[in-house]
Coordinates of C-alpha atoms and ligand atoms in Angstrom, one line a residue:
M8 CA 115.6 117.5 75.4
T9 CA 119.3 116.9 75.9
L10 CA 120.3 114.7 78.8
R11 CA 123.6 114.8 80.5
T12 CA 124.6 112.3 83.2
A13 CA 125.3 114.1 86.4
R14 CA 127.9 113.3 88.9
W15 CA 125.4 112.3 91.4
T16 CA 124.9 109.3 93.5
T17 CA 121.8 107.1 93.8
L18 CA 122.6 104.2 96.0
A19 CA 119.1 102.8 96.5
A20 CA 117.1 103.2 93.4
G21 CA 114.4 100.7 94.1
S22 CA 111.9 99.8 91.4
A23 CA 111.9 102.7 89.0
A24 CA 109.1 101.3 86.8
T25 CA 106.5 103.8 88.1
L26 CA 108.6 106.7 87.0
L27 CA 109.0 105.7 83.4
I28 CA 108.2 108.6 81.2
A29 CA 104.9 107.8 79.6
G30 CA 103.7 109.1 76.3
C31 CA 106.0 110.7 73.8
G32 CA 103.7 113.6 73.1
G33 CA 101.4 113.8 70.1
G34 CA 97.9 114.6 71.1
G35 CA 97.2 117.2 68.6
G36 CA 94.0 118.7 70.0
S37 CA 92.3 121.8 68.9
P38 CA 93.7 125.0 70.6
E39 CA 90.3 126.6 71.0
N40 CA 90.8 127.9 74.5
A41 CA 92.3 131.3 75.1
A42 CA 91.6 133.6 78.0
T43 CA 88.1 134.8 78.0
S44 CA 88.4 138.5 78.4
G45 CA 87.4 139.8 81.8
E46 CA 87.5 136.4 83.6
G47 CA 91.2 135.8 83.5
L48 CA 93.1 132.6 82.9
T49 CA 92.2 129.3 84.6
V50 CA 95.4 127.6 85.5
L51 CA 95.8 124.1 86.9
A52 CA 99.1 123.1 88.4
G53 CA 100.3 119.6 89.1
F54 CA 101.5 120.3 92.6
Y55 CA 102.6 123.0 95.1
P56 CA 105.8 124.6 93.6
L57 CA 104.2 124.9 90.2
E58 CA 101.0 126.3 91.8
W59 CA 103.1 128.9 93.7
A60 CA 105.1 130.0 90.7
A61 CA 101.9 130.2 88.5
S62 CA 100.2 132.2 91.2
R63 CA 103.0 134.7 91.4
V64 CA 103.2 135.1 87.6
G65 CA 99.4 135.2 87.1
G66 CA 98.8 137.6 90.0
D67 CA 95.2 138.6 90.1
L68 CA 94.8 138.0 86.4
A69 CA 94.7 134.2 86.8
S70 CA 92.8 131.7 88.9
V71 CA 95.4 129.1 89.9
S72 CA 94.8 125.8 91.7
S73 CA 96.8 122.6 92.4
L74 CA 95.6 119.1 91.5
T75 CA 97.5 117.6 94.4
P76 CA 95.5 118.2 97.6
A77 CA 97.3 119.9 100.5
G78 CA 99.0 117.3 102.6
A79 CA 99.1 114.6 99.9
E80 CA 102.3 113.1 98.4
A81 CA 102.7 114.6 94.9
H82 CA 104.3 111.6 93.2
D83 CA 101.3 109.4 93.9
L84 CA 98.7 111.8 92.5
E85 CA 95.5 110.2 91.4
L86 CA 92.9 112.2 89.5
T87 CA 89.2 112.1 90.3
P88 CA 86.7 112.3 87.4
Q89 CA 86.1 116.0 88.5
D90 CA 89.9 116.6 88.2
V91 CA 89.9 115.2 84.7
A92 CA 87.0 117.4 83.7
A93 CA 88.8 120.4 85.2
V94 CA 92.0 119.5 83.2
S95 CA 90.0 119.4 80.0
E96 CA 88.5 122.9 80.7
A97 CA 91.7 124.7 81.9
D98 CA 93.3 127.4 79.8
L99 CA 96.7 126.1 81.0
L100 CA 97.9 122.9 82.7
V101 CA 101.3 123.4 84.3
Y102 CA 102.9 120.0 85.0
I103 CA 106.2 118.2 84.8
E104 CA 106.2 115.3 82.3
G105 CA 107.4 112.1 84.0
F106 CA 106.8 113.3 87.5
Q107 CA 103.1 112.4 88.1
P108 CA 102.1 109.6 85.8
A109 CA 98.4 110.2 86.2
L110 CA 98.9 113.7 85.0
D111 CA 101.0 112.7 82.0
E112 CA 98.0 110.8 80.8
A113 CA 95.5 113.6 81.4
A114 CA 97.9 116.1 79.8
E115 CA 97.9 114.2 76.6
S116 CA 94.2 113.1 76.4
E117 CA 92.4 116.0 78.1
A118 CA 94.6 119.2 78.3
R119 CA 96.2 118.8 74.8
E120 CA 97.3 122.2 73.6
A121 CA 96.7 123.7 77.1
A122 CA 99.4 121.3 78.6
W123 CA 102.7 123.0 79.4
D124 CA 105.7 121.0 80.6
A125 CA 107.6 123.1 83.2
G126 CA 110.5 120.5 83.0
Q127 CA 111.3 121.8 79.5
A128 CA 111.8 125.4 80.8
A129 CA 113.8 124.1 83.8
S130 CA 116.1 122.1 81.5
L131 CA 116.2 118.9 83.5
T132 CA 119.9 117.8 83.3
L133 CA 120.1 115.3 86.1
T134 CA 119.3 111.6 85.5
A135 CA 119.5 108.5 87.7
E136 CA 120.3 105.0 86.9
E137 CA 117.4 102.6 86.8
D138 CA 117.5 99.8 89.2
E139 CA 118.1 96.3 87.8
D140 CA 116.7 94.2 90.5
G141 CA 113.9 92.9 88.2
H142 CA 110.6 93.3 90.0
G143 CA 107.7 91.8 88.2
A144 CA 106.1 95.2 87.8
E145 CA 108.7 96.1 85.2
D146 CA 107.3 93.6 82.8
Q147 CA 104.1 95.5 82.1
H148 CA 106.2 98.5 81.1
A149 CA 108.4 96.6 78.7
D150 CA 106.8 98.2 75.6
E151 CA 107.4 101.7 76.9
E152 CA 111.0 100.8 77.8
E153 CA 111.6 99.7 74.2
E154 CA 110.3 103.0 72.9
H155 CA 112.7 105.1 74.8
A156 CA 116.3 105.4 73.8
D157 CA 117.5 106.5 77.2
E158 CA 117.5 102.9 78.5
G159 CA 118.4 102.5 82.2
E160 CA 118.1 106.2 82.9
I161 CA 115.3 108.2 84.4
V162 CA 115.1 112.0 84.5
D163 CA 115.2 113.7 87.9
P164 CA 112.2 116.1 88.0
H165 CA 113.0 117.9 91.3
F166 CA 114.2 121.2 89.7
W167 CA 112.3 123.5 92.0
L168 CA 114.7 123.0 94.8
D169 CA 117.2 125.1 92.8
P170 CA 115.6 128.6 93.0
T171 CA 117.3 129.8 89.8
R172 CA 115.6 127.0 87.8
L173 CA 112.3 127.9 89.3
A174 CA 113.0 131.5 88.2
D175 CA 113.6 130.3 84.6
V176 CA 110.3 128.5 84.8
G177 CA 108.6 131.7 86.0
D178 CA 109.9 133.6 82.9
A179 CA 108.8 130.9 80.5
L180 CA 105.4 130.7 82.2
A181 CA 104.9 134.5 81.8
E182 CA 105.6 134.1 78.1
R183 CA 103.1 131.3 77.8
M184 CA 100.4 133.2 79.7
G185 CA 101.1 136.2 77.6
E186 CA 100.4 134.1 74.5
L187 CA 97.1 132.9 75.9
D188 CA 96.1 136.4 77.2
P189 CA 98.0 139.0 75.0
D190 CA 96.2 142.0 76.6
N191 CA 98.0 141.2 79.9
A192 CA 101.3 140.0 78.6
A193 CA 103.2 142.9 80.1
A194 CA 101.7 142.3 83.5
Y195 CA 102.7 138.6 83.4
A196 CA 106.2 139.6 82.4
E197 CA 106.4 142.1 85.2
N198 CA 105.3 139.5 87.7
A199 CA 107.9 137.1 86.5
V200 CA 110.6 139.8 87.0
A201 CA 109.4 140.2 90.6
L202 CA 109.4 136.5 91.1
R203 CA 112.9 136.2 89.8
A204 CA 114.1 138.9 92.1
D205 CA 112.8 137.0 95.1
L206 CA 114.2 133.8 94.0
E207 CA 117.6 135.3 93.2
E208 CA 117.7 136.9 96.6
L209 CA 117.0 133.5 98.2
D210 CA 119.7 131.9 95.9
G211 CA 122.2 134.5 97.1
E212 CA 121.5 133.8 100.7
M213 CA 121.9 130.1 100.1
Q214 CA 125.1 130.5 98.1
E215 CA 126.6 132.5 101.0
A216 CA 125.4 130.3 103.8
L217 CA 126.3 127.0 102.2
S218 CA 129.7 127.9 100.8
G219 CA 131.7 126.8 103.8
C220 CA 130.1 123.6 105.0
A221 CA 132.2 120.9 106.8
I222 CA 130.0 118.1 105.6
N223 CA 129.6 117.6 101.9
T224 CA 127.3 114.6 101.8
L225 CA 123.6 115.2 102.0
V226 CA 121.7 112.1 103.2
T227 CA 118.0 112.5 102.4
S228 CA 114.8 110.4 102.7
H229 CA 114.1 110.3 99.0
D230 CA 116.3 111.5 96.2
A231 CA 114.7 114.9 95.8
F232 CA 117.6 117.2 96.4
G233 CA 119.8 116.6 93.3
Y234 CA 119.4 120.0 91.8
L235 CA 119.9 121.8 95.1
A236 CA 123.0 119.8 95.7
D237 CA 124.2 120.5 92.2
R238 CA 123.7 124.3 92.7
Y239 CA 125.3 124.5 96.2
G240 CA 128.0 121.9 96.0
F241 CA 126.7 118.9 97.9
E242 CA 126.6 115.3 97.0
V243 CA 123.2 113.6 97.6
V244 CA 122.7 110.1 98.9
G245 CA 118.9 109.3 98.7
I246 CA 117.8 106.5 101.0
S247 CA 114.8 105.9 98.6
G248 CA 115.1 106.7 94.9
L249 CA 113.6 109.5 92.9
D250 CA 110.1 108.3 94.0
P251 CA 109.6 108.1 97.8
S252 CA 107.6 104.9 97.4
E253 CA 110.7 103.0 96.4
E254 CA 111.7 101.3 99.6
P255 CA 115.3 100.2 100.0
S256 CA 116.2 96.7 101.2
P257 CA 117.8 96.1 104.6
A258 CA 121.1 95.5 102.9
Q259 CA 120.9 98.9 101.0
M260 CA 120.0 100.6 104.3
A261 CA 123.0 99.1 106.0
E262 CA 125.2 100.2 103.1
I263 CA 123.9 103.8 103.4
A264 CA 124.4 103.8 107.2
E265 CA 128.0 102.7 106.6
L266 CA 128.4 105.5 104.0
V267 CA 127.0 108.0 106.5
Q268 CA 129.8 107.1 108.9
E269 CA 132.5 107.0 106.3
R270 CA 131.6 110.5 105.0
G271 CA 131.3 112.0 108.5
A272 CA 127.6 113.0 108.0
T273 CA 125.9 113.8 111.3
T274 CA 122.3 114.3 110.1
V275 CA 119.9 112.1 108.1
Y276 CA 117.1 114.2 106.7
T277 CA 113.4 113.2 106.9
E278 CA 110.5 114.8 105.1
T279 CA 107.1 116.2 106.1
L280 CA 105.0 114.1 103.7
V281 CA 106.9 110.7 103.8
D282 CA 106.9 108.3 106.8
P283 CA 110.3 108.9 108.5
A284 CA 110.7 105.3 109.7
V285 CA 113.2 104.3 107.0
A286 CA 115.4 107.4 107.4
E287 CA 115.2 107.0 111.2
T288 CA 116.4 103.4 110.9
V289 CA 119.4 104.5 108.8
A290 CA 120.2 107.3 111.3
A291 CA 119.9 105.0 114.3
E292 CA 122.1 102.4 112.6
A293 CA 124.7 105.0 111.7
G294 CA 124.4 106.6 115.2
V295 CA 123.5 110.1 113.9
G296 CA 120.5 112.4 114.4
T297 CA 117.7 113.4 112.1
A298 CA 116.2 116.7 111.0
V299 CA 113.4 117.6 108.6
L300 CA 114.4 118.9 105.2
D301 CA 111.3 119.7 103.1
P302 CA 111.3 118.9 99.4
L303 CA 108.3 121.2 99.0
E304 CA 106.2 118.7 97.1
G305 CA 103.3 119.9 99.1
L306 CA 102.5 122.2 102.1
T307 CA 100.9 121.0 105.3
D308 CA 100.1 122.5 108.7
E309 CA 103.5 121.1 109.8
S310 CA 105.4 122.8 107.0
A311 CA 108.1 125.2 108.4
G312 CA 106.5 128.2 106.5
D313 CA 103.5 129.4 104.6
D314 CA 105.0 129.5 101.1
Y315 CA 108.0 128.4 99.0
L316 CA 110.3 131.2 100.1
E317 CA 109.6 130.6 103.8
V318 CA 110.0 126.9 103.6
M319 CA 113.2 127.2 101.6
R320 CA 114.7 129.6 104.2
A321 CA 113.7 127.1 106.9
N322 CA 115.5 124.4 104.8
L323 CA 118.5 126.7 104.6
E324 CA 118.7 126.9 108.4
T325 CA 118.3 123.2 108.7
L326 CA 121.2 122.6 106.2
R327 CA 123.5 125.1 107.9
E328 CA 123.2 123.2 111.1
G329 CA 123.0 119.7 109.7
Q330 CA 126.0 120.1 107.3
S331 CA 128.1 122.1 109.8
C332 CA 128.3 125.3 107.7
A333 CA 130.5 128.1 109.0
Ligands
LIG408 ZN1 110.1 113.7 95.0

């Protein structure tokens, strides 16, 4: 994987230790599972956007479920013993290496050949600087840090907020499903074409609606919108880092509030699955409003739509207003 440093701002990175990429691969299990004919593929996805994409590509030929329960925050995923057993039995585990540490472990020890890293297909090009404020928690990861050459940088996993990257993942997923279930390879490929068409239509709407925005700076609760910003020409300021559990200090929050004023931003974005208190404090300090921008890490009853496409279109309306787009 080639990493390029993005022109992309992370003011408050917090402790990044939890996001360290664990496990450099290996595993080497036996690839005994293929689709058992007639029953279809059993696919497990790490969290919602991967579940949605896999469902679209699998259609009625695959049984797809998500390991992150509805309404739970995806970054913090913990696996029950039943989950671990399910991972070991799945035909395909769709996950993003480095995004959900519990799943990285299960991918290596349980899923083995069935594990499929969507991040590879999405070509994750954005990275963030690791924070240097020296929390004690970093010590226990010292060994892992030494193993990885990209010291001080962590990869941004949030590719699904750029619809074109999710379309790429859909294509690659169809190819992988076709390898596991060759009789139905053509059907998976066809489903991926339909998925791509929907995502490219969404992308076209976003390009058009977001091309003339008066406000360029996107101030978000956690740093989830780097790929969206990269695609549609915004610059992201994440109040928390790449992981929503990284809480900024009062000094960092004051710094962001100042930046909000400097850049003329009028909206600070909160999320459905993260406590809005920190973002609301920054907004109040800067004297601006808040609106919900959904990073789609999970759906809840409060989500502004029933699937990826609906929530992204709701996000588009929120952005048009919040960024003062013509
Ligand atoms: Zn996130």
